[in-house]
């Protein structure tokens, strides 16, 4: 590869909507819901997928040939960036053009597969839980970020089966380096739910920096009583190192903004060193490196302050993350693992526009927390030296939950996927690996907490509820969820990617069919009820 250093009322209303959709489809709708659909259901507990048998066979042969050559299963590395917008990397129209070059991320895309219709959940915790369970957050109860002071009524992980657990059982070493944000109580930590090792921070970086940023939070930092009250919530304020079945220790307390600024550097140093060690082992490994940046509030490392053309902290943070992506890939190369490792780069949701100008960019409508494309359409780059053809690009659908099924397939452990619960992910191995591969996903369902909001199917997207901002960019702090009225809003994203003007029934023949597909999806909750862990709104 060469040198790589270049709320309760809303929840009640949503349950009423869900019930109405199920009542409209009393037979549980496990048969084909409409003639528009070509997906095939192979199990009542699995999301239907498009059938591509020849493509799947070709991918299986590729993996078998590789294993015969290397003598072990492939490694899996996820690089998950926090709150990066679809339009931030250069290969998505951003980069140097908007003040922060991303040569390392761009290179992975140029030498791999760039997905232009890759979807996350609207917020952080939901995405992070969904990719590790293959299940929509409404099914697991992890419907929104867990914040300081939240009191959960039950441990959502107690009856979930996580990807790191299944991979560990299949002979993998599993490591999470970086941000967690899916629970910090005992039983909910990364090394409690399946990872062999965790080195990182439980909360988002804003929750760490707010105690020291007197310019942004003077009523907190300059008020000792309020500051003490915040600390009394018991939220973690440290870099943590934990081991499955072993000790958990605080490596260092976060005591300043400088500590927050250097967090990603420390995490990168751990990951690079860990790859060197893992490369010497005969066991394959699964490594999720979850960046703290570029979630607001961004404080660039001293080595990157002012290094972007923009000079703004967010853009400096983008350059920092990109540089670390390059170092991590270089470490895989130096460890001799690059040609036996699937690397997937993505973001956990769209940009947090509420924090502008400390926020990312998306050309689409909406932002983080919304079902609009700007909230859930994210960068998705798959790179695998010698396995994924360079220069590929696809607008076929990919949901980040598909990483669950795909990772298990690559590990030869698809038979371990649980059948006693509904799995929303789809095995996309052949889509990623075969030169002319097509997606096996037909539909992406979009929920906002307990609200079923929208669905994308092919180039069409239907909304039954919408988020409306009541002030410029305040998609989280000053917005409402609104029912659409007489008819669902149906957009054709190929002619209206910003979702500005519905084509509706007057210009589209599929409104009723799309609605039927939504009803079929809702009906899966009758046999597999959603979980309530007390997050609400």
Coordinates of C-alpha atoms in Angstrom, one line a residue:
X1 CA 0.0 0.0 0.0
X2 CA 3.0 2.3 0.4
X3 CA 3.2 5.3 2.8
X4 CA 0.0 5.9 4.6
X5 CA 1.1 9.1 6.3
X6 CA -0.4 11.6 3.7
X7 CA -40.4 12.4 25.5
X8 CA -43.2 10.2 27.2
X9 CA -46.0 11.9 25.2
X10 CA -44.2 11.3 22.0
X11 CA -43.5 7.7 22.9
X12 CA -47.2 7.1 23.6
X13 CA -48.2 8.6 20.3
X14 CA -45.6 6.5 18.5
X15 CA -46.9 3.3 20.1
X16 CA -50.4 4.3 18.9
X17 CA -49.1 4.7 15.3
X18 CA -47.3 1.3 15.6
X19 CA -50.5 -0.3 16.8
X20 CA -52.5 1.2 14.0
X21 CA -50.1 -0.1 11.4
X22 CA -50.1 -3.6 12.9
X23 CA -53.9 -3.6 13.0
X24 CA -53.9 -2.7 9.4
X25 CA -51.9 -5.8 8.7
X26 CA -53.3 -8.4 11.1
X27 CA -51.7 -11.4 9.4
X28 CA -48.3 -10.2 10.6
X29 CA -47.4 -9.5 7.0
X30 CA -44.6 -12.0 6.7
X31 CA -45.6 -12.6 3.1
X32 CA -44.6 -10.2 0.4
X33 CA -46.2 -6.9 1.3
X34 CA -46.4 -5.4 -2.2
X35 CA -45.5 -6.1 -5.8
X36 CA -42.8 -3.4 -5.6
X37 CA -40.7 -5.6 -3.3
X38 CA -38.3 -8.2 -4.7
X39 CA -36.8 -9.1 -1.4
X40 CA -37.0 -12.7 -0.1
X41 CA -37.7 -13.6 3.5
X42 CA -35.8 -16.8 4.5
X43 CA -36.8 -16.6 8.2
X44 CA -39.5 -14.9 10.1
X45 CA -36.8 -13.5 12.4
X46 CA -34.6 -12.1 9.7
X47 CA -35.0 -9.0 7.5
X48 CA -35.9 -10.0 3.9
X49 CA -33.0 -9.6 1.5
X50 CA -32.6 -9.4 -2.3
X51 CA -31.5 -12.8 -3.7
X52 CA -28.1 -12.8 -5.4
X53 CA -27.0 -16.4 -5.3
X54 CA -24.2 -16.3 -7.9
X55 CA -22.7 -13.2 -6.3
X56 CA -22.9 -14.8 -2.8
X57 CA -21.2 -17.9 -4.2
X58 CA -18.4 -15.8 -5.7
X59 CA -17.8 -14.1 -2.4
X60 CA -17.6 -17.4 -0.5
X61 CA -15.0 -18.6 -3.0
X62 CA -12.9 -15.4 -2.5
X63 CA -13.0 -15.9 1.3
X64 CA -12.2 -19.6 1.1
X65 CA -9.2 -18.9 -1.3
X66 CA -7.9 -16.2 1.1
X67 CA -8.2 -18.5 4.1
X68 CA -6.3 -21.2 2.2
X69 CA -3.6 -18.7 1.6
X70 CA -3.3 -17.1 5.1
X71 CA -4.4 -20.1 7.2
X72 CA -6.8 -18.0 9.4
X73 CA -10.0 -16.0 9.2
X74 CA -9.8 -12.3 8.2
X75 CA -9.4 -9.5 10.6
X76 CA -12.2 -6.8 10.9
X77 CA -11.4 -3.2 11.6
X78 CA -14.1 -0.5 12.0
X79 CA -13.1 3.2 12.1
X80 CA -16.1 5.0 13.5
X81 CA -16.0 8.8 13.4
X82 CA -18.3 10.8 15.7
X83 CA -20.8 13.2 14.0
X84 CA -18.9 13.5 10.7
X85 CA -21.2 14.7 7.9
X86 CA -21.7 13.0 4.6
X87 CA -20.1 16.0 2.9
X88 CA -17.0 16.3 5.1
X89 CA -14.5 13.9 3.4
X90 CA -13.0 15.0 0.1
X91 CA -14.4 12.0 -1.8
X92 CA -17.9 13.1 -0.8
X93 CA -17.4 16.7 -2.1
X94 CA -15.8 18.1 1.0
X95 CA -12.1 17.9 2.1
X96 CA -9.9 20.7 0.8
X97 CA -12.9 22.4 -0.9
X98 CA -14.4 23.2 2.5
X99 CA -11.3 23.9 4.5
X100 CA -10.1 20.5 5.8
X101 CA -8.3 18.0 3.4
X102 CA -8.8 14.3 4.1
X103 CA -6.1 12.5 2.0
X104 CA -6.1 9.3 4.0
X105 CA -9.9 8.7 4.1
X106 CA -10.0 9.7 0.4
X107 CA -7.3 7.2 -0.4
X108 CA -9.2 4.3 1.2
X109 CA -12.2 5.3 -0.9
X110 CA -10.2 5.5 -4.1
X111 CA -8.6 2.1 -3.5
X112 CA -11.8 0.5 -2.2
X113 CA -15.5 0.9 -2.4
X114 CA -17.3 4.2 -1.7
X115 CA -20.9 3.9 -0.7
X116 CA -23.1 6.9 -1.4
X117 CA -26.3 5.6 0.2
X118 CA -24.9 4.3 3.6
X119 CA -27.3 4.8 6.5
X120 CA -26.9 5.2 10.3
X121 CA -29.4 5.8 13.0
X122 CA -30.2 9.5 13.8
X123 CA -28.0 9.6 16.9
X124 CA -25.0 8.1 18.6
X125 CA -26.1 5.5 21.1
X126 CA -28.7 4.0 18.7
X127 CA -26.1 3.5 16.0
X128 CA -23.4 2.2 18.2
X129 CA -25.8 -0.4 19.7
X130 CA -27.4 -1.3 16.3
X131 CA -24.1 -2.2 14.7
X132 CA -23.2 -4.5 17.6
X133 CA -26.5 -6.2 17.7
X134 CA -27.8 -6.1 14.1
X135 CA -31.1 -4.7 15.6
X136 CA -33.0 -1.5 15.4
X137 CA -32.6 0.6 18.7
X138 CA -36.4 0.4 19.3
X139 CA -36.0 -3.3 19.6
X140 CA -33.2 -3.1 22.2
X141 CA -34.5 0.0 24.0
X142 CA -31.3 2.0 23.3
X143 CA -33.3 4.6 21.5
X144 CA -31.3 7.7 22.3
X145 CA -27.9 8.7 23.9
X146 CA -27.5 7.8 27.5
X147 CA -26.8 11.1 29.4
X148 CA -25.5 12.0 32.9
X149 CA -28.4 11.6 35.3
X150 CA -30.4 9.0 33.2
X151 CA -31.8 6.2 35.3
X152 CA -32.4 3.0 33.3
X153 CA -35.1 0.6 34.5
X154 CA -33.2 -2.4 33.2
X155 CA -29.9 -3.3 31.6
X156 CA -30.6 -3.5 27.8
X157 CA -27.5 -5.7 27.3
X158 CA -28.7 -8.4 29.7
X159 CA -30.6 -10.2 27.1
X160 CA -28.8 -9.0 23.9
X161 CA -26.3 -11.0 22.0
X162 CA -23.4 -8.8 20.8
X163 CA -21.1 -9.1 17.8
X164 CA -17.9 -9.1 20.0
X165 CA -19.3 -11.9 22.0
X166 CA -20.1 -14.0 19.0
X167 CA -16.8 -13.2 17.4
X168 CA -14.9 -14.1 20.6
X169 CA -16.8 -17.4 20.6
X170 CA -15.6 -17.9 17.0
X171 CA -11.9 -17.5 18.0
X172 CA -11.4 -13.8 17.6
X173 CA -9.7 -11.3 19.8
X174 CA -12.1 -8.4 20.2
X175 CA -11.0 -4.9 21.2
X176 CA -12.8 -1.5 21.4
X177 CA -10.6 1.6 21.5
X178 CA -12.3 4.9 21.9
X179 CA -15.8 6.2 22.7
X180 CA -18.4 3.8 24.0
X181 CA -21.6 5.8 25.1
X182 CA -23.8 2.8 25.4
X183 CA -23.8 2.5 29.1
X184 CA -21.2 2.7 31.8
X185 CA -22.8 0.8 34.7
X186 CA -21.4 -2.6 35.5
X187 CA -22.9 -5.1 33.0
X188 CA -23.2 -2.4 30.3
X189 CA -19.5 -1.7 29.7
X190 CA -17.8 -2.8 26.5
X191 CA -15.8 -5.6 28.3
X192 CA -19.1 -6.7 30.0
X193 CA -21.0 -7.2 26.8
X194 CA -18.4 -9.1 24.8
X195 CA -15.2 -7.2 24.1
X196 CA -12.1 -8.8 25.4
X197 CA -10.5 -5.4 26.0
X198 CA -11.7 -1.8 26.2
X199 CA -9.5 1.3 26.2
X200 CA -11.4 4.5 26.0
X201 CA -14.0 6.9 27.4
X202 CA -17.6 6.0 28.3
X203 CA -19.2 9.4 27.4
X204 CA -19.0 11.8 24.4
X205 CA -16.3 14.5 24.6
X206 CA -18.7 17.3 25.2
X207 CA -19.7 15.6 28.4
X208 CA -16.1 15.7 29.4
X209 CA -15.2 19.2 28.3
X210 CA -18.2 21.0 29.7
X211 CA -16.8 20.9 33.3
X212 CA -13.8 23.0 32.2
X213 CA -15.1 25.3 29.4
X214 CA -16.1 28.5 31.2
X215 CA -16.7 30.4 28.0
X216 CA -19.4 28.0 26.8
X217 CA -20.8 26.8 30.1
X218 CA -20.1 29.7 32.6
X219 CA -23.3 28.8 34.7
X220 CA -21.7 25.4 35.3
X221 CA -18.0 26.0 35.5
X222 CA -18.2 29.2 37.6
X223 CA -20.9 27.8 40.0
X224 CA -19.2 25.4 42.4
X225 CA -22.6 24.1 43.6
X226 CA -23.8 23.3 40.1
X227 CA -20.5 21.7 39.2
X228 CA -20.7 19.5 42.3
X229 CA -24.2 18.5 41.4
X230 CA -23.1 17.4 38.0
X231 CA -20.3 15.3 39.5
X232 CA -22.8 13.7 41.8
X233 CA -24.5 12.0 38.9
X234 CA -21.5 9.6 38.9
X235 CA -20.8 9.9 35.2
X236 CA -17.4 8.8 34.2
X237 CA -14.7 11.5 33.7
X238 CA -11.7 9.3 33.0
X239 CA -9.8 7.3 30.4
X240 CA -10.7 3.7 31.3
X241 CA -8.9 0.4 30.6
X242 CA -11.0 -2.8 31.2
X243 CA -10.7 -6.5 30.5
X244 CA -13.4 -9.1 30.1
X245 CA -13.6 -11.0 33.4
X246 CA -10.7 -9.0 34.8
X247 CA -10.0 -5.6 36.3
X248 CA -11.3 -2.2 35.2
X249 CA -9.1 0.7 36.0
X250 CA -9.0 4.5 35.4
X251 CA -5.8 5.2 33.5
X252 CA -6.2 9.0 34.0
X253 CA -8.8 11.5 35.1
X254 CA -9.9 14.2 32.7
X255 CA -8.9 17.4 34.5
X256 CA -8.7 20.0 31.7
X257 CA -9.7 20.9 28.2
X258 CA -6.2 19.9 27.2
X259 CA -6.9 16.4 28.3
X260 CA -10.0 16.3 26.1
X261 CA -8.0 17.8 23.2
X262 CA -5.4 15.0 23.4
X263 CA -7.9 12.2 23.9
X264 CA -7.9 11.0 20.3
X265 CA -4.1 11.0 20.1
X266 CA -4.0 8.7 23.2
X267 CA -6.5 6.4 21.7
X268 CA -4.7 6.3 18.4
X269 CA -1.4 5.5 20.1
X270 CA -3.1 2.6 22.0
X271 CA -4.7 1.2 18.7
X272 CA -1.4 1.4 16.8
X273 CA 0.4 -0.4 19.6
X274 CA -2.4 -3.0 19.9
X275 CA -2.3 -3.8 16.2
X276 CA 1.4 -4.5 16.4
X277 CA 0.7 -7.0 19.2
X278 CA -2.3 -8.5 17.5
X279 CA -0.4 -9.0 14.3
X280 CA 2.0 -11.4 16.1
X281 CA -0.9 -13.6 17.3
X282 CA -2.3 -16.5 15.3
X283 CA -5.9 -15.5 16.2
X284 CA -7.8 -13.1 14.0
X285 CA -9.0 -9.9 15.5
X286 CA -12.0 -7.5 15.5
X287 CA -11.0 -4.0 16.4
X288 CA -13.5 -1.1 16.6
X289 CA -11.7 2.2 16.9
X290 CA -14.3 4.8 17.8
X291 CA -13.0 8.4 17.6
X292 CA -14.1 11.0 20.2
X293 CA -13.9 13.7 17.5
X294 CA -15.5 15.3 15.6
X295 CA -18.4 15.5 18.1
X296 CA -18.8 19.0 19.6
X297 CA -17.2 20.5 21.5
X298 CA -14.0 20.2 19.5
X299 CA -10.6 21.1 20.9
X300 CA -7.8 20.1 18.5
X301 CA -4.7 18.4 19.6
X302 CA -1.7 20.8 19.9
X303 CA -0.2 19.1 16.8
X304 CA -3.2 20.1 14.7
X305 CA -4.4 23.4 16.0
X306 CA -4.7 25.8 13.1
X307 CA -3.4 23.2 10.6
X308 CA -6.6 23.2 8.5
X309 CA -7.1 25.8 5.8
X310 CA -10.2 26.8 7.7
X311 CA -8.4 27.3 11.0
X312 CA -11.7 26.5 12.8
X313 CA -11.6 23.9 15.6
X314 CA -14.0 21.5 13.8
X315 CA -11.9 21.5 10.6
X316 CA -8.7 21.0 12.6
X317 CA -10.4 18.0 14.2
X318 CA -11.3 16.6 10.8
X319 CA -7.7 16.8 9.7
X320 CA -6.6 15.2 13.0
X321 CA -9.0 12.2 12.6
X322 CA -7.9 11.8 9.0
X323 CA -4.2 11.7 10.0
X324 CA -5.0 9.0 12.6
X325 CA -6.8 7.0 10.0
X326 CA -3.6 7.0 8.0
X327 CA -1.5 5.9 11.0
X328 CA -3.9 3.1 11.9
X329 CA -3.9 1.8 8.3
X330 CA -0.1 2.1 8.2
X331 CA 0.1 0.1 11.4
X332 CA -1.9 -2.7 9.8
X333 CA 0.4 -2.6 6.8
X334 CA 3.5 -2.7 9.0
X335 CA 2.1 -5.6 11.0
X336 CA 1.6 -7.6 7.7
X337 CA -2.2 -7.6 8.2
X338 CA -3.4 -5.3 5.5
X339 CA -4.3 -7.9 2.9
X340 CA -6.2 -10.0 5.5
X341 CA -8.2 -7.1 7.0
X342 CA -11.6 -5.6 6.1
X343 CA -11.5 -1.9 7.0
X344 CA -14.8 0.0 7.2
X345 CA -14.8 3.8 7.7
X346 CA -18.0 5.6 8.7
X347 CA -19.8 8.1 11.0
X348 CA -22.3 7.3 13.6
X349 CA -24.8 9.9 12.3
X350 CA -25.0 13.1 10.4
X351 CA -23.5 16.4 11.6
X352 CA -24.7 18.1 14.8
X353 CA -25.7 21.4 13.2
X354 CA -26.9 22.8 16.6
X355 CA -23.3 23.4 17.5
X356 CA -22.4 25.4 14.3
X357 CA -19.7 26.4 13.4
X358 CA -18.4 23.5 15.4
X359 CA -20.2 21.0 13.2
X360 CA -19.9 19.1 10.0
X361 CA -21.4 19.4 6.5
X362 CA -24.0 17.6 4.6
X363 CA -25.6 18.7 1.3
X364 CA -28.9 17.1 2.4
X365 CA -31.8 18.4 4.4
X366 CA -31.7 18.0 8.2
X367 CA -28.9 17.0 10.6
X368 CA -28.2 14.7 13.5
X369 CA -31.3 13.6 15.4
X370 CA -33.6 13.8 12.3
X371 CA -34.8 11.2 9.8
X372 CA -34.0 13.6 6.9
X373 CA -31.1 12.5 4.7
X374 CA -28.8 14.9 6.5
X375 CA -29.3 13.1 9.8
X376 CA -28.9 9.5 8.7
X377 CA -27.0 9.4 5.4
X378 CA -23.3 9.0 6.3
X379 CA -19.9 8.3 4.7
X380 CA -19.3 4.5 4.2
X381 CA -16.0 3.3 2.8
X382 CA -15.0 -0.4 2.6
X383 CA -11.3 -1.2 1.9
X384 CA -9.6 -4.6 1.7
X385 CA -6.3 -4.8 -0.1
X386 CA -6.5 -7.4 -2.8
X387 CA -10.1 -8.3 -2.1
X388 CA -12.1 -5.1 -2.9
X389 CA -11.5 -3.7 -6.3
X390 CA -10.1 -0.2 -6.3
X391 CA -12.3 2.6 -7.6
X392 CA -15.6 1.1 -6.9
X393 CA -18.6 3.3 -6.2
X394 CA -22.2 2.3 -5.5
X395 CA -25.5 4.0 -4.6
X396 CA -27.1 0.8 -3.5
X397 CA -28.4 0.8 0.0
X398 CA -26.2 -0.2 3.0
X399 CA -27.4 0.1 6.6
X400 CA -24.7 0.2 9.3
X401 CA -26.6 -2.6 11.0
X402 CA -25.5 -4.8 8.1
X403 CA -22.0 -4.8 9.6
X404 CA -23.3 -7.2 12.2
X405 CA -24.3 -9.9 9.8
X406 CA -21.4 -9.2 7.4
X407 CA -18.8 -9.4 10.1
X408 CA -20.1 -12.8 11.2
X409 CA -20.2 -14.1 7.7
X410 CA -16.6 -13.0 7.1
X411 CA -15.7 -14.8 10.4
X412 CA -17.5 -17.9 9.3
X413 CA -20.0 -17.6 12.2
X414 CA -23.3 -16.7 10.4
X415 CA -24.8 -19.8 12.0
X416 CA -24.4 -18.1 15.4
X417 CA -26.9 -15.3 14.6
X418 CA -29.7 -15.7 17.1
X419 CA -33.1 -16.8 15.9
X420 CA -35.1 -16.0 19.0
X421 CA -35.3 -12.3 18.2
X422 CA -35.7 -10.1 15.1
X423 CA -32.4 -9.3 13.3
X424 CA -32.6 -6.2 11.1
X425 CA -29.2 -6.5 9.6
X426 CA -28.4 -8.2 6.3
X427 CA -25.3 -10.0 5.2
X428 CA -23.6 -7.7 2.6
X429 CA -20.4 -9.6 2.2
X430 CA -20.9 -10.3 -1.5
X431 CA -21.9 -6.6 -2.1
X432 CA -18.6 -5.4 -0.6
X433 CA -16.3 -8.0 -2.1
X434 CA -17.5 -8.9 -5.6
X435 CA -16.2 -6.6 -8.3
X436 CA -19.6 -5.8 -9.7
X437 CA -21.4 -6.6 -6.5
X438 CA -24.9 -5.2 -5.8
X439 CA -26.6 -4.6 -2.4
X440 CA -28.8 -7.2 -0.9
X441 CA -30.7 -4.6 1.0
X442 CA -34.0 -3.3 -0.4
X443 CA -35.2 -1.0 2.4
X444 CA -33.9 1.2 5.2
X445 CA -36.3 1.9 8.1
X446 CA -35.7 5.1 10.0
X447 CA -36.8 5.6 13.6
X448 CA -36.3 8.5 15.9
X449 CA -36.4 7.1 19.4
X450 CA -39.8 5.4 19.6
X451 CA -41.2 7.0 16.5
X452 CA -41.3 5.2 13.2
X453 CA -40.5 8.1 10.9
X454 CA -39.5 7.1 7.4
X455 CA -38.4 4.4 5.0
X456 CA -36.2 4.4 1.9
X457 CA -36.8 1.8 -0.8
X458 CA -34.8 2.0 -4.0
X459 CA -34.6 5.8 -4.9
X460 CA -37.9 6.5 -3.1
X461 CA -38.3 7.7 0.5
X462 CA -41.6 7.9 2.4
X463 CA -42.1 9.9 5.6
X464 CA -45.0 9.3 8.0
X465 CA -43.6 11.8 10.6
X466 CA -41.1 14.6 10.1
X467 CA -38.8 16.7 12.2
X468 CA -39.1 20.4 11.8
X469 CA -36.5 22.9 13.1
X470 CA -38.0 26.0 14.6
X471 CA -34.8 28.0 14.2
X472 CA -31.9 27.9 11.9
X473 CA -29.9 24.6 12.4
X474 CA -31.5 23.8 15.8
X475 CA -32.6 20.3 14.7
X476 CA -32.2 19.0 18.2
X477 CA -32.7 21.9 20.7
X478 CA -35.6 23.6 19.0
X479 CA -37.5 21.2 16.9
X480 CA -40.8 19.3 16.8
X481 CA -41.9 15.9 15.5
X482 CA -45.0 16.3 13.3
X483 CA -47.4 13.9 11.7
X484 CA -47.5 14.4 7.9
X485 CA -51.3 14.9 7.6
X486 CA -53.5 13.5 4.8
X487 CA -50.9 11.4 3.0
X488 CA -47.3 10.3 3.7
X489 CA -44.6 12.5 2.1
X490 CA -43.0 10.6 -0.7
X491 CA -39.8 11.8 -2.3
X492 CA -37.7 10.6 -5.2
X493 CA -34.2 11.1 -4.0
X494 CA -32.7 10.8 -7.5
X495 CA -34.5 14.0 -8.6
X496 CA -34.8 15.6 -5.2
X497 CA -32.0 14.5 -2.9
X498 CA -32.7 17.4 -0.5
X499 CA -36.3 16.2 0.1
X500 CA -37.8 19.5 -0.7
X501 CA -40.8 18.6 -2.9
X502 CA -42.8 15.4 -2.5
X503 CA -43.8 13.6 -5.7
X504 CA -46.7 12.0 -3.8
X505 CA -49.4 10.1 -5.6
X506 CA -49.7 12.7 -8.4
X507 CA -46.3 11.9 -9.8
X508 CA -45.6 8.4 -8.4
X509 CA -47.3 5.1 -8.7
X510 CA -46.0 3.5 -5.5
X511 CA -47.4 5.5 -2.6
X512 CA -49.7 2.7 -1.5
X513 CA -47.0 0.0 -2.0
X514 CA -44.6 2.0 0.1
X515 CA -47.2 2.3 2.8
X516 CA -47.8 -1.4 2.7
X517 CA -44.1 -2.1 3.2
X518 CA -44.1 0.2 6.3
X519 CA -47.1 -1.8 7.6
X520 CA -45.2 -5.0 7.1
X521 CA -42.3 -3.7 9.0
X522 CA -44.4 -2.5 11.9
X523 CA -46.0 -5.9 12.0
X524 CA -42.7 -7.5 13.0
X525 CA -43.1 -5.8 16.4
X526 CA -46.2 -7.8 17.1
X527 CA -44.3 -11.1 17.2
X528 CA -41.1 -9.5 18.4
X529 CA -42.1 -6.6 20.8
X530 CA -39.9 -3.6 21.4
X531 CA -38.0 -3.3 24.7
X532 CA -38.5 -0.4 27.1
X533 CA -35.5 0.3 29.3
X534 CA -36.8 3.7 30.7
X535 CA -35.0 6.1 28.3
X536 CA -38.2 7.5 26.9
X537 CA -37.5 11.0 25.6

